[in-house]
Coordinates of C-alpha atoms in Angstrom, one line a residue:
X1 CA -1.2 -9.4 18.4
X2 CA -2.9 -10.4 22.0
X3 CA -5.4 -8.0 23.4
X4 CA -3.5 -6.1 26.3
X5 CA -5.0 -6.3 30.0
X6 CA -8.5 -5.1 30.3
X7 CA -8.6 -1.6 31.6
X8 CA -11.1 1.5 30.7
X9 CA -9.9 3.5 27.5
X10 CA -9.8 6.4 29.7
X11 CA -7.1 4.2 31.7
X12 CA -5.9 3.4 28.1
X13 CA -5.3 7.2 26.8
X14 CA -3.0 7.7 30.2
X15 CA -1.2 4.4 29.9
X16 CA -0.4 6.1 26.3
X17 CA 1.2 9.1 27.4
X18 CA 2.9 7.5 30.4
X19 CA 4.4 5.2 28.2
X20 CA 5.4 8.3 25.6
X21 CA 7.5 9.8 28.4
X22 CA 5.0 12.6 27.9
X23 CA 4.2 12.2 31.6
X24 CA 6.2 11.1 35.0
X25 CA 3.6 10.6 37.5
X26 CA 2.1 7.1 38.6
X27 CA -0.9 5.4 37.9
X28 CA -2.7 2.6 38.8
X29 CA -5.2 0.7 36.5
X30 CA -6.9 -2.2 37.3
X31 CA -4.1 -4.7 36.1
X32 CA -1.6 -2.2 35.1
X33 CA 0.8 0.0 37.0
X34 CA 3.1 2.2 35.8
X35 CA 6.1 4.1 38.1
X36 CA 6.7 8.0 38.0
X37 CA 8.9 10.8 38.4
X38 CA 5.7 13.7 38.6
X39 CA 5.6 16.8 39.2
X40 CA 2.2 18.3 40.1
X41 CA 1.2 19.6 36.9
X42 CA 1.4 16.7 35.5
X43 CA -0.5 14.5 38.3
X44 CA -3.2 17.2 37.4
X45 CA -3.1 16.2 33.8
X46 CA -3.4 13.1 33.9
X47 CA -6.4 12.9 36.7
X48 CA -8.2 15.1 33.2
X49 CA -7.4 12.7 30.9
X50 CA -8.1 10.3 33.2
X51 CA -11.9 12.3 33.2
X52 CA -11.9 12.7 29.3
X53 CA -15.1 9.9 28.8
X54 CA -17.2 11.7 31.2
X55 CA -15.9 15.5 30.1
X56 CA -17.7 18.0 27.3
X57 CA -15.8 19.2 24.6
X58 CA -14.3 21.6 25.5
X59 CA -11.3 19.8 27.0
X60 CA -8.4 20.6 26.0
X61 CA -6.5 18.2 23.8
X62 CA -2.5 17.7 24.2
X63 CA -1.7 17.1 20.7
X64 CA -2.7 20.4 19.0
X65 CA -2.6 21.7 15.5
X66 CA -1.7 24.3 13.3
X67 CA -2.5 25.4 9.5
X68 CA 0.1 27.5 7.8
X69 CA -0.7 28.5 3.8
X70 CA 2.0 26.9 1.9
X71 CA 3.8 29.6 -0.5
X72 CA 3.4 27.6 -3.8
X73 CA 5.5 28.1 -7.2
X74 CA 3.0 26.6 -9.8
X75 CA -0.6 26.2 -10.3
X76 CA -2.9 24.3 -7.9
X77 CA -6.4 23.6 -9.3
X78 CA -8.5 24.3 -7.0
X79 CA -11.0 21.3 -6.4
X80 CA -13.9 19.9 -3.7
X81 CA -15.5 16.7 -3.3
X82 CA -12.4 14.7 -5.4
X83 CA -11.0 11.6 -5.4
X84 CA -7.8 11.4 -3.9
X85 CA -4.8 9.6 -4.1
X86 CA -0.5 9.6 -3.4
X87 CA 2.3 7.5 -4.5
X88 CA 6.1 8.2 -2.8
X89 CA 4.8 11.8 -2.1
X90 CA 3.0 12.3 -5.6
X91 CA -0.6 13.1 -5.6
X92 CA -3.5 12.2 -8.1
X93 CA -6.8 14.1 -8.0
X94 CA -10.1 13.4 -9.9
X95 CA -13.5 14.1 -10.4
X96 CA -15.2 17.1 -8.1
X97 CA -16.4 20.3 -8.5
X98 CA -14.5 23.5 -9.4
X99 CA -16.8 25.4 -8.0
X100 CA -18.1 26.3 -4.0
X101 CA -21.4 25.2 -2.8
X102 CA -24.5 24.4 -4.9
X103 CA -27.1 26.6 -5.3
X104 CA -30.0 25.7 -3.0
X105 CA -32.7 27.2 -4.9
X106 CA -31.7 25.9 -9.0
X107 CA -30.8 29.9 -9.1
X108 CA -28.4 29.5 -10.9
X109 CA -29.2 25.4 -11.8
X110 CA -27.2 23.2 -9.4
X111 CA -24.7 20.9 -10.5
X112 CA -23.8 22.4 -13.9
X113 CA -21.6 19.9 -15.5
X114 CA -19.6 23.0 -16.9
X115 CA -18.3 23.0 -13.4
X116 CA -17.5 19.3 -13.2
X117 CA -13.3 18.4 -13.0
X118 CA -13.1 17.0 -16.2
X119 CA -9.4 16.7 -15.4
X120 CA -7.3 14.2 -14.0
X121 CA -4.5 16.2 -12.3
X122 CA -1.1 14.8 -10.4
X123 CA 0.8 16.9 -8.1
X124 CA 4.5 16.9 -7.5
X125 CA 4.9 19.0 -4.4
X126 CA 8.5 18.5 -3.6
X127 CA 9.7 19.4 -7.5
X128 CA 7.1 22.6 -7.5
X129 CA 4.5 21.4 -10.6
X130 CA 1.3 19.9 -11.2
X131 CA -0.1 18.3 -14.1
X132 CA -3.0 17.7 -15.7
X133 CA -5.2 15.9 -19.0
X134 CA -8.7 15.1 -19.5
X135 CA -10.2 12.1 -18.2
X136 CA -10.7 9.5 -21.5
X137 CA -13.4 10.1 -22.9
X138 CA -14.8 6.2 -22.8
X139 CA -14.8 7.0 -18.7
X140 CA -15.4 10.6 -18.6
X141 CA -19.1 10.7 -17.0
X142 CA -17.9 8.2 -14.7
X143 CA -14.2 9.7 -13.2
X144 CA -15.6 13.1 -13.5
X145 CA -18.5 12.4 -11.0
X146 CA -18.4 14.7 -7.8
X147 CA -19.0 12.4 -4.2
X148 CA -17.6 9.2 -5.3
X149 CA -17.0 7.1 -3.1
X150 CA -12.9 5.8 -2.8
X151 CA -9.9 3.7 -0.8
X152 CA -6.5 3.0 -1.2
X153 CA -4.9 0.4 -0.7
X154 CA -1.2 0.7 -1.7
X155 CA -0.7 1.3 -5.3
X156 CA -4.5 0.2 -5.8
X157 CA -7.2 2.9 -6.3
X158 CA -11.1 1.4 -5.3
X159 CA -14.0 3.9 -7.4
X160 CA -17.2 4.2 -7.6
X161 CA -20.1 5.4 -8.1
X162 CA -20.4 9.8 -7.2
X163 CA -22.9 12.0 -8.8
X164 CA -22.4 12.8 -12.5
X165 CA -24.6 12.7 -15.7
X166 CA -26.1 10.1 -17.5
X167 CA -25.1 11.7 -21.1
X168 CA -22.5 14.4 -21.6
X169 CA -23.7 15.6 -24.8
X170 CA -27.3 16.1 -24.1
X171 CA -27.8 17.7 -20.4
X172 CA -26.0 20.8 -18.8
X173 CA -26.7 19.6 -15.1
X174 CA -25.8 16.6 -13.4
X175 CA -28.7 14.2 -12.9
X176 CA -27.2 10.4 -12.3
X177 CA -26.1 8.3 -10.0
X178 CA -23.3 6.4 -11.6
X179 CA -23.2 2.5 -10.9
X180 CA -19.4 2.4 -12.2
X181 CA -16.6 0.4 -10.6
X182 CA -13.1 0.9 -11.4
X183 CA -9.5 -0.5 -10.1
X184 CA -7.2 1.9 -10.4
X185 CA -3.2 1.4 -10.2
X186 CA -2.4 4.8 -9.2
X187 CA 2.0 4.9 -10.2
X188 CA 0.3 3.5 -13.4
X189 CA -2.1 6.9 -13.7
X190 CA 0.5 9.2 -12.7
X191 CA 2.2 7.9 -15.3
X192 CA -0.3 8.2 -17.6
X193 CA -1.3 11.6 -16.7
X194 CA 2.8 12.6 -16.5
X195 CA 3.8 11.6 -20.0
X196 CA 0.3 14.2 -21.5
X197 CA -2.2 11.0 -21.5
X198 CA -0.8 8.7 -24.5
X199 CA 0.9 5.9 -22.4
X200 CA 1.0 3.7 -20.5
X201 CA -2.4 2.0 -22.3
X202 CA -5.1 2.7 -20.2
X203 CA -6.0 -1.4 -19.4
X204 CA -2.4 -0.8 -17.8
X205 CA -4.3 1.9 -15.5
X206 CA -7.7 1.1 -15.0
X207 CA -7.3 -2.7 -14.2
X208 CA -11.0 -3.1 -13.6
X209 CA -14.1 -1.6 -15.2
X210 CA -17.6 -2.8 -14.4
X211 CA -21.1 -1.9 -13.7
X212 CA -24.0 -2.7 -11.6
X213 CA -26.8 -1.6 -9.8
X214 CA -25.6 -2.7 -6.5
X215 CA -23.1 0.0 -6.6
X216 CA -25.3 3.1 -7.2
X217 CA -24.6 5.2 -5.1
X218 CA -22.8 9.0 -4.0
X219 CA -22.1 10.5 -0.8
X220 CA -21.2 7.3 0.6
X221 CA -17.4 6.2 1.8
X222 CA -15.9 3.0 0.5
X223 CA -13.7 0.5 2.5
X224 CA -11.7 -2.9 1.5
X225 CA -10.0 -5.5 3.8
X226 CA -9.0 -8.9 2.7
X227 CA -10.4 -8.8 -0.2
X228 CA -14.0 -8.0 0.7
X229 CA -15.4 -4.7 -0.7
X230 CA -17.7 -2.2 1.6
X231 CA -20.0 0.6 0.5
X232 CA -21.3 2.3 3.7
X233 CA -24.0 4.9 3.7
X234 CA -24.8 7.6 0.5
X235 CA -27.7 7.4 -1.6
X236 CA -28.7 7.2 -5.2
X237 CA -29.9 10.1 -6.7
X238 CA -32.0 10.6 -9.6
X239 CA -32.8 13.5 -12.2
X240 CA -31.7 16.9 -12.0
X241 CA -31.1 18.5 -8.2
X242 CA -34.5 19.9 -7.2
X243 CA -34.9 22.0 -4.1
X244 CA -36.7 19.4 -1.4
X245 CA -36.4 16.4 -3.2
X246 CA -33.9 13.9 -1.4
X247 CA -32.2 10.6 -2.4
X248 CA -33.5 7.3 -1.7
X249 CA -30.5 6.4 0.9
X250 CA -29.2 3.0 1.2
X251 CA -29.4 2.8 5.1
X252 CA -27.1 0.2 4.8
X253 CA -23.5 -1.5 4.5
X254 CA -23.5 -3.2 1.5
X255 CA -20.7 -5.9 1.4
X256 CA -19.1 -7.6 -2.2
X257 CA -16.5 -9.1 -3.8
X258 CA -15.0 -9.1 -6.9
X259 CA -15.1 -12.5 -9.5
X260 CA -14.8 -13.2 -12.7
X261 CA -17.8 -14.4 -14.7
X262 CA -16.9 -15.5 -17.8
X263 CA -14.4 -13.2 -19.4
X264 CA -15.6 -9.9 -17.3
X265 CA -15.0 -8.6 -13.5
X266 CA -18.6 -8.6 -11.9
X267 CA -20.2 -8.2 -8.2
X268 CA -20.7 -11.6 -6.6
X269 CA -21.2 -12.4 -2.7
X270 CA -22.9 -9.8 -1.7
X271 CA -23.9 -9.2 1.7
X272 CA -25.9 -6.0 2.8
X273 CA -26.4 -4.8 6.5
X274 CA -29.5 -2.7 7.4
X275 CA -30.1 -0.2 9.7
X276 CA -32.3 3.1 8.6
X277 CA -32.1 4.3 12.0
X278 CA -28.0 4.5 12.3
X279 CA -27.2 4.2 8.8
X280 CA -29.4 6.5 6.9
X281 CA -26.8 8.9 6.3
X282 CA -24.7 10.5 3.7
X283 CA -21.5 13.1 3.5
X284 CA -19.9 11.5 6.7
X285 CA -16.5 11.0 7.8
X286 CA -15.6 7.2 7.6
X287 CA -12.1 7.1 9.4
X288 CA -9.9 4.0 10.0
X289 CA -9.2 2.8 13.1
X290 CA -6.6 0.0 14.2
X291 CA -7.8 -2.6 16.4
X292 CA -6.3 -4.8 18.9
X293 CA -6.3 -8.4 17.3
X294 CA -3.4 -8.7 14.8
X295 CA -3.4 -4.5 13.4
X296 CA -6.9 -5.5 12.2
X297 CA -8.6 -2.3 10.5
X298 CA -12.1 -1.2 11.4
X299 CA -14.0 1.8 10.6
X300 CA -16.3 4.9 12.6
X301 CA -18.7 7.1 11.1
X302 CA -18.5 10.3 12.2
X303 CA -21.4 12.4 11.6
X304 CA -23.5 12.5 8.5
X305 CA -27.2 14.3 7.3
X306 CA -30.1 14.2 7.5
X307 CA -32.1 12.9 10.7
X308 CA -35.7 12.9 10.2
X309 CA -35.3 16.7 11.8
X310 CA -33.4 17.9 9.2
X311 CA -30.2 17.6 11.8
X312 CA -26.7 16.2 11.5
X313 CA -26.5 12.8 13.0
X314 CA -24.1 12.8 16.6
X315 CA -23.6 9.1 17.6
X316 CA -20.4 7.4 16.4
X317 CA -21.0 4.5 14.2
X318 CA -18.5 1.8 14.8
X319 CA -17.5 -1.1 11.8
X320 CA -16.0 -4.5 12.7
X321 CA -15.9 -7.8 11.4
X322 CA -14.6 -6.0 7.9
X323 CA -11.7 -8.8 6.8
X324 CA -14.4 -11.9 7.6
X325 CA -16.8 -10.3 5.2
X326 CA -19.2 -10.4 8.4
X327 CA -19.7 -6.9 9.6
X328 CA -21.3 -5.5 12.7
X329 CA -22.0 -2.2 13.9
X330 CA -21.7 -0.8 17.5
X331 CA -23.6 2.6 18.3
X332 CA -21.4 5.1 20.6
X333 CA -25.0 6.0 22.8
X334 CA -22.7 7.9 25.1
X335 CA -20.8 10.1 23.1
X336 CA -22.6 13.1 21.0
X337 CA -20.2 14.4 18.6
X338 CA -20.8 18.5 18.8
X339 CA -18.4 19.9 15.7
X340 CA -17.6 19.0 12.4
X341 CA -20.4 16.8 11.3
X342 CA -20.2 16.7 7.5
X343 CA -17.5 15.5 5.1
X344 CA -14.1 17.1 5.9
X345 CA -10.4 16.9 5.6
X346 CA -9.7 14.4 8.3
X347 CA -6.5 12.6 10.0
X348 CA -6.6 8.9 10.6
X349 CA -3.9 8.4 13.0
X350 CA -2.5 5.4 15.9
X351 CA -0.3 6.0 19.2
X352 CA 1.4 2.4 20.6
X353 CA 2.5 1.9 23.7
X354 CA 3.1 -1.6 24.2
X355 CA 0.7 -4.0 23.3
X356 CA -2.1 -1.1 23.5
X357 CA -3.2 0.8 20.7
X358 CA -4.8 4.5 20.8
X359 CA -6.6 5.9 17.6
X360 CA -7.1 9.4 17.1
X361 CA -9.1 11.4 14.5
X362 CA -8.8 14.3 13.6
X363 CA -11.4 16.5 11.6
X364 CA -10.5 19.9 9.9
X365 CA -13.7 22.4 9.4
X366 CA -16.5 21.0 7.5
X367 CA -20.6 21.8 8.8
X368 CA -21.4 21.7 12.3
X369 CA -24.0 21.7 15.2
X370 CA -22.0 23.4 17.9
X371 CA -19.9 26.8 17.3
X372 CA -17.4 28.8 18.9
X373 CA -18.9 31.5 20.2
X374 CA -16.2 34.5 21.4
X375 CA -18.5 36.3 23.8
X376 CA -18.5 33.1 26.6
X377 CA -15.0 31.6 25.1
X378 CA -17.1 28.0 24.0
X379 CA -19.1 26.2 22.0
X380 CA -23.1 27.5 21.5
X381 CA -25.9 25.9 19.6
X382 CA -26.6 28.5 17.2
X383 CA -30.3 30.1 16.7
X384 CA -32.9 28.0 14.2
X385 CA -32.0 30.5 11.7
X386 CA -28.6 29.2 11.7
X387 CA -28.3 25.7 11.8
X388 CA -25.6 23.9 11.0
X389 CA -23.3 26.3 10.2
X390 CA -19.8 26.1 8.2
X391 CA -16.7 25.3 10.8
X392 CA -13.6 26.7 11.5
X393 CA -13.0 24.6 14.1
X394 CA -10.4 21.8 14.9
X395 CA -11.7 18.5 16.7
X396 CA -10.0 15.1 17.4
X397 CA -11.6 11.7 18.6
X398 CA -9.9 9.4 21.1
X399 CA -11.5 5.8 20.4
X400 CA -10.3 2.1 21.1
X401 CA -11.4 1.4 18.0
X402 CA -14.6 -0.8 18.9
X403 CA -17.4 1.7 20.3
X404 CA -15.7 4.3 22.8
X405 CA -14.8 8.1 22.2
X406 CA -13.9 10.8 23.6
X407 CA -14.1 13.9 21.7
X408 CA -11.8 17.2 22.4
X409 CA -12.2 20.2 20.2
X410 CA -9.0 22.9 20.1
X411 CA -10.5 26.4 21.1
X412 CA -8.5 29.6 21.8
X413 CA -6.6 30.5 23.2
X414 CA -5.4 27.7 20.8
X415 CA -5.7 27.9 16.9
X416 CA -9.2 28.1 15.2
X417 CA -8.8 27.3 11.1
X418 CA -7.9 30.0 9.3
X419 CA -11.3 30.2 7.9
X420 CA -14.4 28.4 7.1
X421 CA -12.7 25.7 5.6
X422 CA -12.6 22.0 4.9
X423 CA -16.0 21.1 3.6
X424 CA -15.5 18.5 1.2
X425 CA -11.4 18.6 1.5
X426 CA -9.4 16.4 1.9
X427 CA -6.0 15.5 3.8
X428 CA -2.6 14.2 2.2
X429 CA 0.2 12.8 5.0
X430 CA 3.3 12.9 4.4
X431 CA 4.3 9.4 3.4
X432 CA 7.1 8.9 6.4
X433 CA 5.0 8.8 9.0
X434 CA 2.3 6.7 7.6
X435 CA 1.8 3.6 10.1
X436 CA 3.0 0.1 8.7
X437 CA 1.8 -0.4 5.0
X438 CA -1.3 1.4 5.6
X439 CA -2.0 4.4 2.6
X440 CA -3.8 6.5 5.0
X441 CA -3.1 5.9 9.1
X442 CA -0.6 8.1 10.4
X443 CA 1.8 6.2 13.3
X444 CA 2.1 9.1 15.9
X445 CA 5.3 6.6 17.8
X446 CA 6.9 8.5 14.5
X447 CA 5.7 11.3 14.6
X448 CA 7.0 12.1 18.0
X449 CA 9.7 9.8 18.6
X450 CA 11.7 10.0 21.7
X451 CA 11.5 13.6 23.2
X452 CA 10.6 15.6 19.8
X453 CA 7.5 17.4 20.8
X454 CA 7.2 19.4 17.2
X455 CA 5.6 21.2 15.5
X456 CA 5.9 18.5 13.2
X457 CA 4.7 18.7 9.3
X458 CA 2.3 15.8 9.2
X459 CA 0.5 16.0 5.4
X460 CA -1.6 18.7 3.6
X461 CA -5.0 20.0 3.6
X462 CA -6.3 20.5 -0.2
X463 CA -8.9 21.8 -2.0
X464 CA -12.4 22.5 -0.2
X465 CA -15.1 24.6 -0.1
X466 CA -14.2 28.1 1.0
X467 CA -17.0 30.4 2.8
X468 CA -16.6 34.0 3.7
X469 CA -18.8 33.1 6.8
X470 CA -20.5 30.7 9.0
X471 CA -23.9 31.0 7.1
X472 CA -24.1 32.4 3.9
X473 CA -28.1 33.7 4.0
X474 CA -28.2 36.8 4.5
X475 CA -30.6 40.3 4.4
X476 CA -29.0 41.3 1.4
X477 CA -28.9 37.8 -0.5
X478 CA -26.5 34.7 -0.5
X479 CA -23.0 35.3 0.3
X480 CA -21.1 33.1 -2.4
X481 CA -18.8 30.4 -1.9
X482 CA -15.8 29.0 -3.6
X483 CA -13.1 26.1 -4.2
X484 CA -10.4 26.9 -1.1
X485 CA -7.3 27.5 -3.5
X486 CA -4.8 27.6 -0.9
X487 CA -3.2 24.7 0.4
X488 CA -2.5 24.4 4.0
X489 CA 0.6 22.9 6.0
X490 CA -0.8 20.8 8.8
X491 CA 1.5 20.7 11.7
X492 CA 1.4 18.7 15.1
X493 CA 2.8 19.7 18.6
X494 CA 2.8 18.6 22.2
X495 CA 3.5 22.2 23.5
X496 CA 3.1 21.0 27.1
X497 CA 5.2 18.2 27.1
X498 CA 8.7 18.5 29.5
X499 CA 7.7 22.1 30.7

């Protein structure tokens, strides 16, 4: 696909909606020009969308969103920090903790492998049942890991690494950074997992096992285009969880493929990018992004911990070059992301109009810098005693893909989350809207075709941590957190759209 006519992504975001039909007014961009039918409110729209790259958050954005508990008739586990998967609506879940937040002090000891998923589970939402059976025991410190990092790609599950224990039998905490690799062929596991875990063989389900040093890591995210493998971020953490001690982080993209050397899969061409002043971070958001030449797939990191303050990071982190096996990484300097800063539920999704292209993220909850504050209707930086506190707040990132965003958090009087949710959650879309033969993009052209303005059911938020506040210090002691058990409808709406 050509690049369309060069124009500011500000430009870009209204050329969007014109070309929706979401607005009738006309605009004029520097090689673009688009006719109208307007009626005020909307020539006042778009001159703020039009404003969006040099606005603060607290713009309002035009797509909002809505979480509705979904009244379930069979047993959800209840899980955070898993591996994820679908296949025609089904879902696979692995690995993770069953239980909230770790103890910050070893009171109780952090990371008790009692608490680890030692289940791999499949959910069939639209027949009302899950399923679940252990993981085999030849991989069971390796799938029950918590923090691993994972992709799909189609039927095809990429694994690794996550934060587990180097010998089941002989420690009651976690204390390893696995170095495991596995291809997983996820119809093949549900399969497996459907039938109680005796068939198909399980060579037939995990395609590819390996090992290597290269890929020790947890808290990272995991990427793969044309072939070429990409762990960005995480660290490698050794020996029990002590209070102060950290990981040593990669600060990198480390880049491989897969060959076979002699009669076994191993690591070969590896390529790793360093930079330990934007890349030395851990329990980010990595979402996809479309770009302009030929539906080519980047990535931004959104977020992450710890600056040398102690502090989430704020600048974007843009990927490219990922199907050359050449990356390169563009800094957002401009934009300083305010909410949800730590590993959440999030919503890769696309808007088309044209030959232009539109990404937007969404992130549900998770830890962040800025929070809602009802008193002054907006976003505060809370006092040193309560720094990054848990969310309930909605955001959503406007990008071109390359090293532009705008970022729009939903405040009332639109929706907060129901809660302080989506810490280490994560998002299933429905299947029908998913854009092209991507496993995880969702095409917005379908999710508001013509002049459907919703709400529209787009996918699922699962699993999570669950706090019963913001912080959870307190004068009286910790406040305890849990797994979210409740599944949550996610819904989409233009609610502005034709009035």
């Amino acid at each position: 696909m050509k690049k369309g006519p060069m124009i500011t992504f500000s430009q870009l975001v209204t050329v969007f909606l014109i070309g929706m039909g979401m607005w009738g007014c006309t605009t004029t961009t520097n090689q673009t020009e688009v006719s109208e039918k307007a009626t005020p409110k909307w020539h006042q729209e778009i001159a703020r969308i039009s404003e969006l790259a040099k606005a603060d958050s607290s713009v309002s954005d035009f797509v909002q969103m809505t979480l509705v508990p979904d009244t379930l008739g069979f047993y959800l586990p209840a899980i955070q920090s898993p591996v994820a998967a679908h296949s025609n609506g089904v879902w696979v879940l692995f690995g993770g903790r069953k239980a909230g937040l770790h103890s910050m002090n070893n009171n109780p000891p952090a990371f008790n492998t009692l608490q680890a998923n030692d289940s791999i589970w499949v959910v069939d939402l639209a027949n009302q049942r899950s399923m679940g059976v252990p993981v085999p025991p030849s991989y069971f410190k390796y799938l029950a890991a918590s923090s691993q990092q994972y992709f799909q790609d189609g039927d095809l599950l990429y694994v690794n690494g996550g934060f587990t224990f180097s010998d089941s039998s002989s420690t009651l905490v976690s204390n390893w950074t696995s170095d495991a690799f596995f291809e997983i062929n996820v119809p093949s596991l549900i399969q497996y997992v459907t039938i109680g875990g005796t068939s198909p063989d399980l060579d037939q389900v995990f395609t590819k096992f390996l090992r290597d040093p290269y890929l020790q890591v947890t808290g990272g995210e995991m990427i793969e285009s044309n072939g070429n493998f990409y762990i960005v971020g995480g660290h490698n953490y050794q020996g029990a969880y002590q209070p102060g001690k950290t990981g040593k982080y990669t600060n990198a993209i480390r880049k491989f493929e897969l060959s076979m050397v002699g009669n076994a899969w191993a690591v070969t061409d590896t390529l790793t990018l360093s930079d330990p002043e934007n890349l030395h971070r851990r329990d980010f958001n990595l979402a996809e992004v479309i770009l302009p030449d030929e539906d080519s797939i980047g990535v931004v990191i959104m977020g992450g911990v710890f600056t040398p303050d102690d502090m989430a990071y704020q600048s974007p982190v843009y990927i490219n070059g990922l199907a050359s096996g050449n990356p390169s990484i563009e800094v957002d300097t401009v934009t300083q992301q305010n909410v949800n800063l730590y590993s959440s539920a999030k919503i890769n999704s696309v808007m088309a109009a044209g030959e232009y292209r539109v990404n937007r993220i969404a992130l549900l909850g998770g830890i962040t810098y800025k929070a809602y504050n009802k008193d002054s209707g907006g976003l505060v930086i809370p006092p040193i005693t309560e720094v990054l506190p848990f969310s309930n707040l909605m955001s959503s990132y406007y990008t071109n893909g390359e090293d532009e965003t705008v970022e729009l958090v939903q405040l009332p009087p639109n929706e907060l989350l129901p809660g302080y949710l989506g810490t280490n959650a994560v998002f299933f879309p429905v299947s029908d809207y998913l854009y092209g033969s991507s496993s995880n993009v969702i095409d917005l052209n379908k999710v508001f075709p013509d002049s459907v303005t919703g709400p529209v059911l787009v996918g699922y938020m699962y699993g999570g941590i669950l706090s019963p506040a913001a912080i959870t210090f307190s004068p009286r002691g910790p406040r305890s957190t849990t797994t979210n058990p409740v599944l949550y409808e996610v819904y989409m709406s233009i609610p502005n759209v034709n009035q």
